[in-house]
Amino acid sequence: MLDFSDKDSGGFCKRTPEFIQPLRRALTGWYTANRRTLPWRGTRDPYHIWASEIMLQQTQVNTVIAYYERFIRAFPDIRALADADIQAVLKLWEGLGYYSRARNFHKAAKLVMARRGGAVPDDWDFFLSLPGVGDYIASAVQSIAFGKPEAVVDGNVKRVLARIFEIHAPVNGASSYDIFKETARTLLDPLDPGSFNQAVMELGALICRPRSPLCPDCPASQWCLASASGRVADFPVKIKKPPVPHHHLAIGVVEKKGKLLIVLRPETGLLGGLWEFPGGRINPDETPEAACFRILTESTGIHVSIRSYLTCIRHAYTHFKITADVYICDWASGRVRLNGPARHLWVTPDALHHYPFPKSNHKFMPQLMEAISK
DNA sequence: AAGACGGGGGT
DNA sequence: ACCCCAGTCTT
């Protein structure tokens, strides 16, 4: 339980617990009147709520909506997801990012089928043990779907709490999670935990935004320490991360008798389970053309001749950026012997859309189709 | 405790 | 160009 006399517990010290009830009422009242209509609101299906929460990790609501609709249509219940091919699951996840979410959700569905006959667990320990279910997902699903008194802590909640209570702990510091969790637990409305959790997150998304928050419209402003002191812009406190490295890649689209060579990335790690055109880092003092030839030999065992330069694409990941030169090549000799990729396939250009590809590959796909058709 | 893990949207 | 997002897993 929170120590209300503790100076570091985030501002409760300056108040008595009496303010909590009116603050709760203000938040839930605001949520009832202002909440957005979203596809996963209004369903009571725990599996649908679970799916939405997974997609919403590190991903904004507007991005998720269309993916959610397609996913639920394809896999309306746990059994449908558990029975699906992982490639079908990844195809529906294509472009959403953080593909381990899809792989873990698929594994979790199989586990729930095997252990619970397809019923989403309403017991904390087993649900939390499932792949892809961490403290946030567990709290969100248990509170929203089952009414359990579990407080969620996500980016929105941390920002809202940091401002209301002037919490100095950095929101991206691993050691400060417990402070926000305890604060959220204390504030949580036990009468309707699911709605209260969503109220705080919705407030963070619509009013208590990262930049240019709408304090005059905020139902919590009269209890907000940062607003009172004019320091809303100083919260939340964040540790700055160093700039990310930039890599130069060469990618080779190899054609052989009208078919193109694609390779499957290993199941784990970056873009795991997605298909791509072979590529890799260009070494120092190496021309992109030489790198393209070398990379194809090393990773697929085949020899090629470079037919033409297609284009250059740039793409940013979370922890590095890439610039890639893309070449169209002709198979010259050799049988495919993979070193790195899990599988390979020769496919006709019109079949490419059946396979999940990373965004970086999609960036040159239209130009590729244009060039190949000539 | 720190780093890996995508991609889009806002400023 | 930089920041942020309904975080989790691995080391």
GROMACS .gro file of C-alpha atoms (C1' of nucleotides) in nm:
model
  396
    1MET     CA    1   0.000   0.000   0.000
    2LEU     CA    2   0.108   0.353  -0.065
    3ASP     CA    3   0.270   0.541   0.216
    4PHE     CA    4   0.093   0.874   0.208
    5SER     CA    5   0.364   1.032   0.422
    6ASP     CA    6   0.642   0.932   0.186
    7LYS     CA    7   0.785   1.230   0.002
    8ASP     CA    8   0.881   1.017  -0.298
    9SER     CA    9   0.554   0.840  -0.344
   10GLY     CA   10   0.438   1.093  -0.592
   11GLY     CA   11   0.252   1.379  -0.436
   12PHE     CA   12   0.009   1.200  -0.213
   13CYS     CA   13   0.206   1.344   0.076
   14LYS     CA   14   0.061   1.687   0.012
   15ARG     CA   15  -0.295   1.563   0.036
   16THR     CA   16  -0.516   1.335   0.232
   17PRO     CA   17  -0.677   1.031   0.073
   18GLU     CA   18  -1.007   1.224   0.080
   19PHE     CA   19  -0.942   1.361  -0.268
   20ILE     CA   20  -0.936   1.018  -0.424
   21GLN     CA   21  -1.312   0.963  -0.441
   22PRO     CA   22  -1.395   1.288  -0.621
   23LEU     CA   23  -1.101   1.237  -0.857
   24ARG     CA   24  -1.227   0.888  -0.942
   25ARG     CA   25  -1.574   1.023  -1.007
   26ALA     CA   26  -1.440   1.300  -1.227
   27LEU     CA   27  -1.241   1.054  -1.436
   28THR     CA   28  -1.517   0.797  -1.480
   29GLY     CA   29  -1.774   1.068  -1.546
   30TRP     CA   30  -1.553   1.224  -1.811
   31TYR     CA   31  -1.493   0.883  -1.968
   32THR     CA   32  -1.862   0.800  -1.986
   33ALA     CA   33  -1.932   1.125  -2.168
   34ASN     CA   34  -1.625   1.145  -2.390
   35ARG     CA   35  -1.502   0.799  -2.472
   36ARG     CA   36  -1.450   0.707  -2.834
   37THR     CA   37  -1.658   0.439  -2.996
   38LEU     CA   38  -1.409   0.163  -3.077
   39PRO     CA   39  -1.461  -0.187  -3.217
   40TRP     CA   40  -1.341  -0.357  -2.899
   41ARG     CA   41  -1.561  -0.146  -2.674
   42GLY     CA   42  -1.904  -0.294  -2.632
   43THR     CA   43  -1.784  -0.651  -2.665
   44ARG     CA   44  -1.775  -0.872  -2.360
   45ASP     CA   45  -1.577  -1.146  -2.533
   46PRO     CA   46  -1.255  -1.181  -2.331
   47TYR     CA   47  -1.072  -1.314  -2.637
   48HIS     CA   48  -1.165  -1.007  -2.842
   49ILE     CA   49  -1.056  -0.779  -2.559
   50TRP     CA   50  -0.731  -0.973  -2.527
   51ALA     CA   51  -0.668  -0.942  -2.903
   52SER     CA   52  -0.726  -0.567  -2.894
   53GLU     CA   53  -0.489  -0.517  -2.602
   54ILE     CA   54  -0.211  -0.709  -2.776
   55MET     CA   55  -0.248  -0.503  -3.091
   56LEU     CA   56  -0.256  -0.181  -2.887
   57GLN     CA   57   0.087  -0.241  -2.737
   58GLN     CA   58   0.314   0.039  -2.856
   59THR     CA   59   0.061   0.104  -3.131
   60GLN     CA   60  -0.188   0.384  -3.158
   61VAL     CA   61  -0.563   0.327  -3.165
   62ASN     CA   62  -0.614   0.457  -3.518
   63THR     CA   63  -0.354   0.218  -3.653
   64VAL     CA   64  -0.506  -0.080  -3.476
   65ILE     CA   65  -0.873  -0.046  -3.577
   66ALA     CA   66  -0.853  -0.194  -3.928
   67TYR     CA   67  -0.614  -0.470  -3.819
   68TYR     CA   68  -0.842  -0.562  -3.531
   69GLU     CA   69  -1.149  -0.587  -3.755
   70ARG     CA   70  -0.972  -0.810  -4.006
   71PHE     CA   71  -0.815  -1.027  -3.737
   72ILE     CA   72  -1.141  -1.092  -3.552
   73ARG     CA   73  -1.321  -1.163  -3.878
   74ALA     CA   74  -1.056  -1.422  -3.970
   75PHE     CA   75  -1.020  -1.568  -3.621
   76PRO     CA   76  -1.350  -1.505  -3.437
   77ASP     CA   77  -1.264  -1.729  -3.143
   78ILE     CA   78  -0.967  -1.890  -2.972
   79ARG     CA   79  -1.014  -2.216  -3.154
   80ALA     CA   80  -0.996  -2.046  -3.493
   81LEU     CA   81  -0.671  -1.877  -3.394
   82ALA     CA   82  -0.523  -2.192  -3.242
   83ASP     CA   83  -0.606  -2.392  -3.554
   84ALA     CA   84  -0.467  -2.132  -3.794
   85ASP     CA   85  -0.135  -2.155  -3.975
   86ILE     CA   86   0.119  -1.912  -3.830
   87GLN     CA   87   0.177  -1.775  -4.180
   88ALA     CA   88  -0.192  -1.682  -4.203
   89VAL     CA   89  -0.168  -1.511  -3.865
   90LEU     CA   90   0.142  -1.318  -3.968
   91LYS     CA   91  -0.019  -1.217  -4.298
   92LEU     CA   92  -0.295  -1.047  -4.101
   93TRP     CA   93  -0.034  -0.887  -3.876
   94GLU     CA   94   0.175  -0.768  -4.173
   95GLY     CA   95   0.263  -0.402  -4.131
   96LEU     CA   96   0.159  -0.380  -3.768
   97GLY     CA   97   0.508  -0.454  -3.637
   98TYR     CA   98   0.639  -0.630  -3.327
   99TYR     CA   99   0.560  -0.965  -3.485
  100SER     CA  100   0.644  -1.159  -3.170
  101ARG     CA  101   0.304  -1.037  -3.050
  102ALA     CA  102   0.136  -1.243  -3.323
  103ARG     CA  103   0.360  -1.546  -3.271
  104ASN     CA  104   0.304  -1.538  -2.894
  105PHE     CA  105  -0.071  -1.484  -2.925
  106HIS     CA  106  -0.090  -1.784  -3.155
  107LYS     CA  107   0.106  -1.997  -2.907
  108ALA     CA  108  -0.107  -1.871  -2.619
  109ALA     CA  109  -0.426  -1.964  -2.807
  110LYS     CA  110  -0.300  -2.318  -2.849
  111LEU     CA  111  -0.218  -2.336  -2.478
  112VAL     CA  112  -0.560  -2.205  -2.378
  113MET     CA  113  -0.726  -2.460  -2.605
  114ALA     CA  114  -0.522  -2.743  -2.456
  115ARG     CA  115  -0.543  -2.641  -2.093
  116ARG     CA  116  -0.878  -2.462  -2.068
  117GLY     CA  117  -1.078  -2.582  -2.364
  118GLY     CA  118  -1.064  -2.239  -2.521
  119ALA     CA  119  -1.186  -2.033  -2.225
  120VAL     CA  120  -0.970  -1.726  -2.156
  121PRO     CA  121  -0.828  -1.780  -1.806
  122ASP     CA  122  -0.977  -1.559  -1.535
  123ASP     CA  123  -0.709  -1.660  -1.288
  124TRP     CA  124  -0.414  -1.424  -1.270
  125ASP     CA  125  -0.124  -1.666  -1.243
  126PHE     CA  126  -0.205  -1.887  -1.539
  127PHE     CA  127  -0.303  -1.597  -1.761
  128LEU     CA  128   0.017  -1.409  -1.678
  129SER     CA  129   0.220  -1.719  -1.757
  130LEU     CA  130   0.100  -1.724  -2.118
  131PRO     CA  131   0.343  -1.607  -2.387
  132GLY     CA  132   0.301  -1.240  -2.468
  133VAL     CA  133   0.105  -1.171  -2.150
  134GLY     CA  134   0.288  -0.932  -1.920
  135ASP     CA  135   0.170  -0.716  -1.636
  136TYR     CA  136  -0.016  -0.472  -1.862
  137ILE     CA  137  -0.208  -0.731  -2.069
  138ALA     CA  138  -0.293  -0.932  -1.759
  139SER     CA  139  -0.424  -0.627  -1.575
  140ALA     CA  140  -0.615  -0.496  -1.876
  141VAL     CA  141  -0.789  -0.822  -1.966
  142GLN     CA  142  -0.862  -0.924  -1.608
  143SER     CA  143  -1.012  -0.584  -1.526
  144ILE     CA  144  -1.196  -0.510  -1.851
  145ALA     CA  145  -1.319  -0.860  -1.932
  146PHE     CA  146  -1.367  -1.000  -1.581
  147GLY     CA  147  -1.406  -0.693  -1.358
  148LYS     CA  148  -1.105  -0.785  -1.147
  149PRO     CA  149  -0.950  -0.499  -0.943
  150GLU     CA  150  -0.619  -0.485  -1.132
  151ALA     CA  151  -0.463  -0.149  -1.219
  152VAL     CA  152  -0.305  -0.104  -1.562
  153VAL     CA  153   0.018   0.088  -1.613
  154ASP     CA  154   0.093   0.187  -1.971
  155GLY     CA  155   0.244   0.494  -2.134
  156ASN     CA  156  -0.077   0.693  -2.094
  157VAL     CA  157  -0.122   0.602  -1.728
  158LYS     CA  158   0.238   0.689  -1.645
  159ARG     CA  159   0.205   1.029  -1.811
  160VAL     CA  160  -0.124   1.110  -1.640
  161LEU     CA  161  -0.001   1.001  -1.298
  162ALA     CA  162   0.335   1.174  -1.338
  163ARG     CA  163   0.153   1.502  -1.401
  164ILE     CA  164  -0.124   1.472  -1.143
  165PHE     CA  165   0.120   1.375  -0.866
  166GLU     CA  166   0.441   1.528  -1.001
  167ILE     CA  167   0.616   1.193  -0.997
  168HIS     CA  168   0.983   1.250  -1.076
  169ALA     CA  169   1.070   0.888  -1.144
  170PRO     CA  170   1.158   0.857  -1.516
  171VAL     CA  171   0.877   0.687  -1.707
  172ASN     CA  172   1.125   0.488  -1.917
  173GLY     CA  173   1.337   0.378  -1.624
  174ALA     CA  174   1.295   0.013  -1.535
  175SER     CA  175   1.318   0.077  -1.163
  176SER     CA  176   1.032   0.327  -1.154
  177TYR     CA  177   0.761   0.088  -1.273
  178ASP     CA  178   0.670  -0.009  -0.916
  179ILE     CA  179   0.606   0.354  -0.820
  180PHE     CA  180   0.356   0.402  -1.101
  181LYS     CA  181   0.198   0.064  -1.036
  182GLU     CA  182   0.144   0.144  -0.668
  183THR     CA  183   0.003   0.485  -0.749
  184ALA     CA  184  -0.234   0.335  -1.007
  185ARG     CA  185  -0.345   0.069  -0.757
  186THR     CA  186  -0.429   0.333  -0.500
  187LEU     CA  187  -0.627   0.538  -0.748
  188LEU     CA  188  -0.809   0.242  -0.908
  189ASP     CA  189  -1.186   0.252  -0.862
  190PRO     CA  190  -1.285  -0.090  -0.723
  191LEU     CA  191  -1.647  -0.038  -0.832
  192ASP     CA  192  -1.561  -0.067  -1.204
  193PRO     CA  193  -1.189  -0.130  -1.249
  194GLY     CA  194  -1.215  -0.196  -1.623
  195SER     CA  195  -1.387   0.132  -1.700
  196PHE     CA  196  -1.159   0.322  -1.465
  197ASN     CA  197  -0.846   0.182  -1.629
  198GLN     CA  198  -0.979   0.278  -1.969
  199ALA     CA  199  -1.074   0.621  -1.841
  200VAL     CA  200  -0.718   0.701  -1.739
  201MET     CA  201  -0.578   0.570  -2.068
  202GLU     CA  202  -0.839   0.757  -2.270
  203LEU     CA  203  -0.758   1.074  -2.079
  204GLY     CA  204  -0.392   1.025  -2.164
  205ALA     CA  205  -0.471   0.975  -2.530
  206LEU     CA  206  -0.719   1.260  -2.576
  207ILE     CA  207  -0.645   1.527  -2.312
  208CYS     CA  208  -0.324   1.460  -2.118
  209ARG     CA  209  -0.129   1.419  -2.442
  210PRO     CA  210   0.251   1.404  -2.461
  211ARG     CA  211   0.269   1.744  -2.632
  212SER     CA  212   0.024   2.029  -2.605
  213PRO     CA  213  -0.204   1.876  -2.344
  214LEU     CA  214  -0.555   2.021  -2.324
  215CYS     CA  215  -0.550   2.115  -1.957
  216PRO     CA  216  -0.851   2.350  -1.974
  217ASP     CA  217  -1.062   2.051  -2.085
  218CYS     CA  218  -0.920   1.813  -1.824
  219PRO     CA  219  -1.157   1.669  -1.565
  220ALA     CA  220  -0.863   1.614  -1.329
  221SER     CA  221  -0.703   1.957  -1.351
  222GLN     CA  222  -0.821   2.068  -1.007
  223TRP     CA  223  -0.625   1.779  -0.855
  224CYS     CA  224  -0.325   1.805  -1.085
  225LEU     CA  225  -0.007   1.920  -0.913
  226ALA     CA  226   0.178   1.985  -1.239
  227SER     CA  227  -0.107   2.197  -1.368
  228ALA     CA  228  -0.123   2.392  -1.042
  229SER     CA  229   0.251   2.464  -1.052
  230GLY     CA  230   0.256   2.540  -1.424
  231ARG     CA  231   0.498   2.250  -1.486
  232VAL     CA  232   0.290   2.019  -1.700
  233ALA     CA  233   0.558   2.039  -1.968
  234ASP     CA  234   0.817   1.910  -1.719
  235PHE     CA  235   0.630   1.584  -1.669
  236PRO     CA  236   0.670   1.301  -1.728
  237VAL     CA  237   1.046   1.291  -1.671
  238LYS     CA  238   1.221   1.086  -1.934
  239ILE     CA  239   1.573   0.952  -1.978
  240LYS     CA  240   1.710   1.049  -2.318
  241LYS     CA  241   1.826   0.763  -2.537
  242PRO     CA  242   2.138   0.793  -2.757
  243PRO     CA  243   2.092   0.815  -3.134
  244VAL     CA  244   2.063   0.484  -3.315
  245PRO     CA  245   2.318   0.348  -3.568
  246HIS     CA  246   2.262   0.364  -3.941
  247HIS     CA  247   2.337   0.064  -4.164
  248HIS     CA  248   2.382   0.035  -4.539
  249LEU     CA  249   2.234  -0.277  -4.699
  250ALA     CA  250   2.223  -0.443  -5.039
  251ILE     CA  251   1.916  -0.639  -5.146
  252GLY     CA  252   1.896  -0.871  -5.446
  253VAL     CA  253   1.576  -0.966  -5.624
  254VAL     CA  254   1.678  -1.275  -5.819
  255GLU     CA  255   1.477  -1.389  -6.120
  256LYS     CA  256   1.490  -1.735  -6.270
  257LYS     CA  257   1.251  -1.838  -6.544
  258GLY     CA  258   0.996  -1.577  -6.446
  259LYS     CA  259   1.006  -1.662  -6.076
  260LEU     CA  260   1.156  -1.462  -5.789
  261LEU     CA  261   1.357  -1.594  -5.496
  262ILE     CA  262   1.222  -1.514  -5.151
  263VAL     CA  263   1.355  -1.637  -4.818
  264LEU     CA  264   1.191  -1.693  -4.480
  265ARG     CA  265   1.341  -1.523  -4.177
  266PRO     CA  266   1.404  -1.743  -3.870
  267GLU     CA  267   1.108  -1.779  -3.634
  268THR     CA  268   1.263  -1.568  -3.360
  269GLY     CA  269   1.427  -1.231  -3.367
  270LEU     CA  270   1.379  -0.932  -3.591
  271LEU     CA  271   1.084  -0.975  -3.831
  272GLY     CA  272   1.072  -1.343  -3.738
  273GLY     CA  273   0.853  -1.556  -3.963
  274LEU     CA  274   0.828  -1.296  -4.239
  275TRP     CA  275   0.949  -1.344  -4.596
  276GLU     CA  276   1.189  -1.111  -4.771
  277PHE     CA  277   1.420  -1.071  -5.066
  278PRO     CA  278   1.772  -1.175  -4.968
  279GLY     CA  279   1.989  -0.892  -4.840
  280GLY     CA  280   2.254  -0.795  -4.591
  281ARG     CA  281   2.505  -0.541  -4.469
  282ILE     CA  282   2.753  -0.387  -4.710
  283ASN     CA  283   3.109  -0.417  -4.580
  284PRO     CA  284   3.340  -0.115  -4.558
  285ASP     CA  285   3.528  -0.059  -4.885
  286GLU     CA  286   3.281  -0.278  -5.070
  287THR     CA  287   3.064  -0.158  -5.356
  288PRO     CA  288   2.690  -0.220  -5.320
  289GLU     CA  289   2.701  -0.439  -5.633
  290ALA     CA  290   2.982  -0.652  -5.491
  291ALA     CA  291   2.796  -0.679  -5.163
  292CYS     CA  292   2.479  -0.789  -5.341
  293PHE     CA  293   2.667  -1.065  -5.524
  294ARG     CA  294   2.849  -1.176  -5.207
  295ILE     CA  295   2.538  -1.174  -4.986
  296LEU     CA  296   2.340  -1.386  -5.230
  297THR     CA  297   2.623  -1.638  -5.247
  298GLU     CA  298   2.667  -1.648  -4.871
  299SER     CA  299   2.303  -1.667  -4.771
  300THR     CA  300   2.153  -1.872  -5.056
  301GLY     CA  301   2.447  -2.044  -5.223
  302ILE     CA  302   2.355  -1.928  -5.572
  303HIS     CA  303   2.556  -1.715  -5.814
  304VAL     CA  304   2.391  -1.429  -5.995
  305SER     CA  305   2.462  -1.160  -6.246
  306ILE     CA  306   2.335  -0.816  -6.166
  307ARG     CA  307   2.091  -0.704  -6.432
  308SER     CA  308   1.996  -0.356  -6.311
  309TYR     CA  309   1.975  -0.115  -6.022
  310LEU     CA  310   1.617  -0.083  -5.905
  311THR     CA  311   1.604   0.180  -5.631
  312CYS     CA  312   1.722   0.293  -5.291
  313ILE     CA  313   1.494   0.277  -4.987
  314ARG     CA  314   1.528   0.404  -4.633
  315HIS     CA  315   1.364   0.259  -4.328
  316ALA     CA  316   1.375   0.324  -3.954
  317TYR     CA  317   1.350   0.055  -3.691
  318THR     CA  318   1.341   0.116  -3.318
  319HIS     CA  319   1.711   0.066  -3.259
  320PHE     CA  320   1.872   0.129  -3.600
  321LYS     CA  321   1.808   0.282  -3.941
  322ILE     CA  322   1.884   0.134  -4.280
  323THR     CA  323   1.952   0.254  -4.630
  324ALA     CA  324   1.921  -0.025  -4.883
  325ASP     CA  325   2.025  -0.043  -5.249
  326VAL     CA  326   1.802  -0.284  -5.436
  327TYR     CA  327   1.922  -0.475  -5.744
  328ILE     CA  328   1.747  -0.698  -5.991
  329CYS     CA  329   1.960  -1.003  -6.062
  330ASP     CA  330   1.952  -1.302  -6.293
  331TRP     CA  331   2.021  -1.645  -6.157
  332ALA     CA  332   2.345  -1.767  -6.312
  333SER     CA  333   2.440  -2.093  -6.142
  334GLY     CA  334   2.416  -2.302  -5.830
  335ARG     CA  335   2.146  -2.472  -5.630
  336VAL     CA  336   1.995  -2.300  -5.325
  337ARG     CA  337   2.171  -2.402  -5.003
  338LEU     CA  338   2.053  -2.173  -4.726
  339ASN     CA  339   2.277  -2.017  -4.468
  340GLY     CA  340   2.067  -1.802  -4.236
  341PRO     CA  341   1.714  -1.813  -4.381
  342ALA     CA  342   1.485  -2.094  -4.265
  343ARG     CA  343   1.332  -2.169  -4.606
  344HIS     CA  344   1.327  -2.041  -4.961
  345LEU     CA  345   1.073  -2.027  -5.240
  346TRP     CA  346   1.067  -1.936  -5.607
  347VAL     CA  347   0.740  -1.753  -5.666
  348THR     CA  348   0.576  -1.574  -5.954
  349PRO     CA  349   0.544  -1.197  -5.904
  350ASP     CA  350   0.164  -1.218  -5.881
  351ALA     CA  351   0.192  -1.461  -5.587
  352LEU     CA  352   0.403  -1.231  -5.371
  353HIS     CA  353   0.098  -1.087  -5.196
  354HIS     CA  354   0.024  -1.423  -5.034
  355TYR     CA  355   0.328  -1.392  -4.809
  356PRO     CA  356   0.392  -1.154  -4.518
  357PHE     CA  357   0.676  -0.910  -4.596
  358PRO     CA  358   0.837  -0.637  -4.386
  359LYS     CA  359   0.750  -0.278  -4.462
  360SER     CA  360   1.103  -0.219  -4.595
  361ASN     CA  361   1.039  -0.470  -4.876
  362HIS     CA  362   0.698  -0.319  -4.953
  363LYS     CA  363   0.869   0.013  -5.009
  364PHE     CA  364   1.021  -0.111  -5.335
  365MET     CA  365   0.751  -0.363  -5.433
  366PRO     CA  366   0.558  -0.135  -5.673
  367GLN     CA  367   0.876  -0.036  -5.858
  368LEU     CA  368   0.978  -0.400  -5.868
  369MET     CA  369   0.650  -0.509  -6.026
  370GLU     CA  370   0.687  -0.232  -6.281
  371ALA     CA  371   1.044  -0.332  -6.366
  372ILE     CA  372   0.972  -0.705  -6.383
  373SER     CA  373   0.671  -0.665  -6.610
  374LYS     CA  374   0.883  -0.512  -6.885
  375DA     C1'  375   1.908  -0.291  -1.561
  376DA     C1'  376   1.945  -0.260  -2.039
  377DG     C1'  377   1.861  -0.384  -2.500
  378DA     C1'  378   1.581  -0.606  -2.873
  379DC     C1'  379   1.174  -0.570  -3.097
  380DG     C1'  380   0.815  -0.234  -3.619
  381DG     C1'  381   0.582   0.091  -3.795
  382DG     C1'  382   0.282   0.490  -3.811
  383DG     C1'  383   0.138   0.952  -3.657
  384DG     C1'  384   0.217   1.406  -3.475
  385DT     C1'  385   0.498   1.828  -3.437
  386DA     C1'  386   1.442   1.484  -3.719
  387DC     C1'  387   1.259   1.356  -3.311
  388DC     C1'  388   0.919   1.184  -2.996
  389DC     C1'  389   0.555   0.884  -2.877
  390DC     C1'  390   0.260   0.498  -2.875
  391DA     C1'  391  -0.313   0.043  -2.431
  392DG     C1'  392   0.471  -0.350  -2.352
  393DT     C1'  393   0.708  -0.808  -2.340
  394DC     C1'  394   1.098  -1.094  -2.349
  395DT     C1'  395   1.579  -1.192  -2.312
  396DT     C1'  396   2.020  -1.144  -2.129
   0.00000   0.00000   0.00000
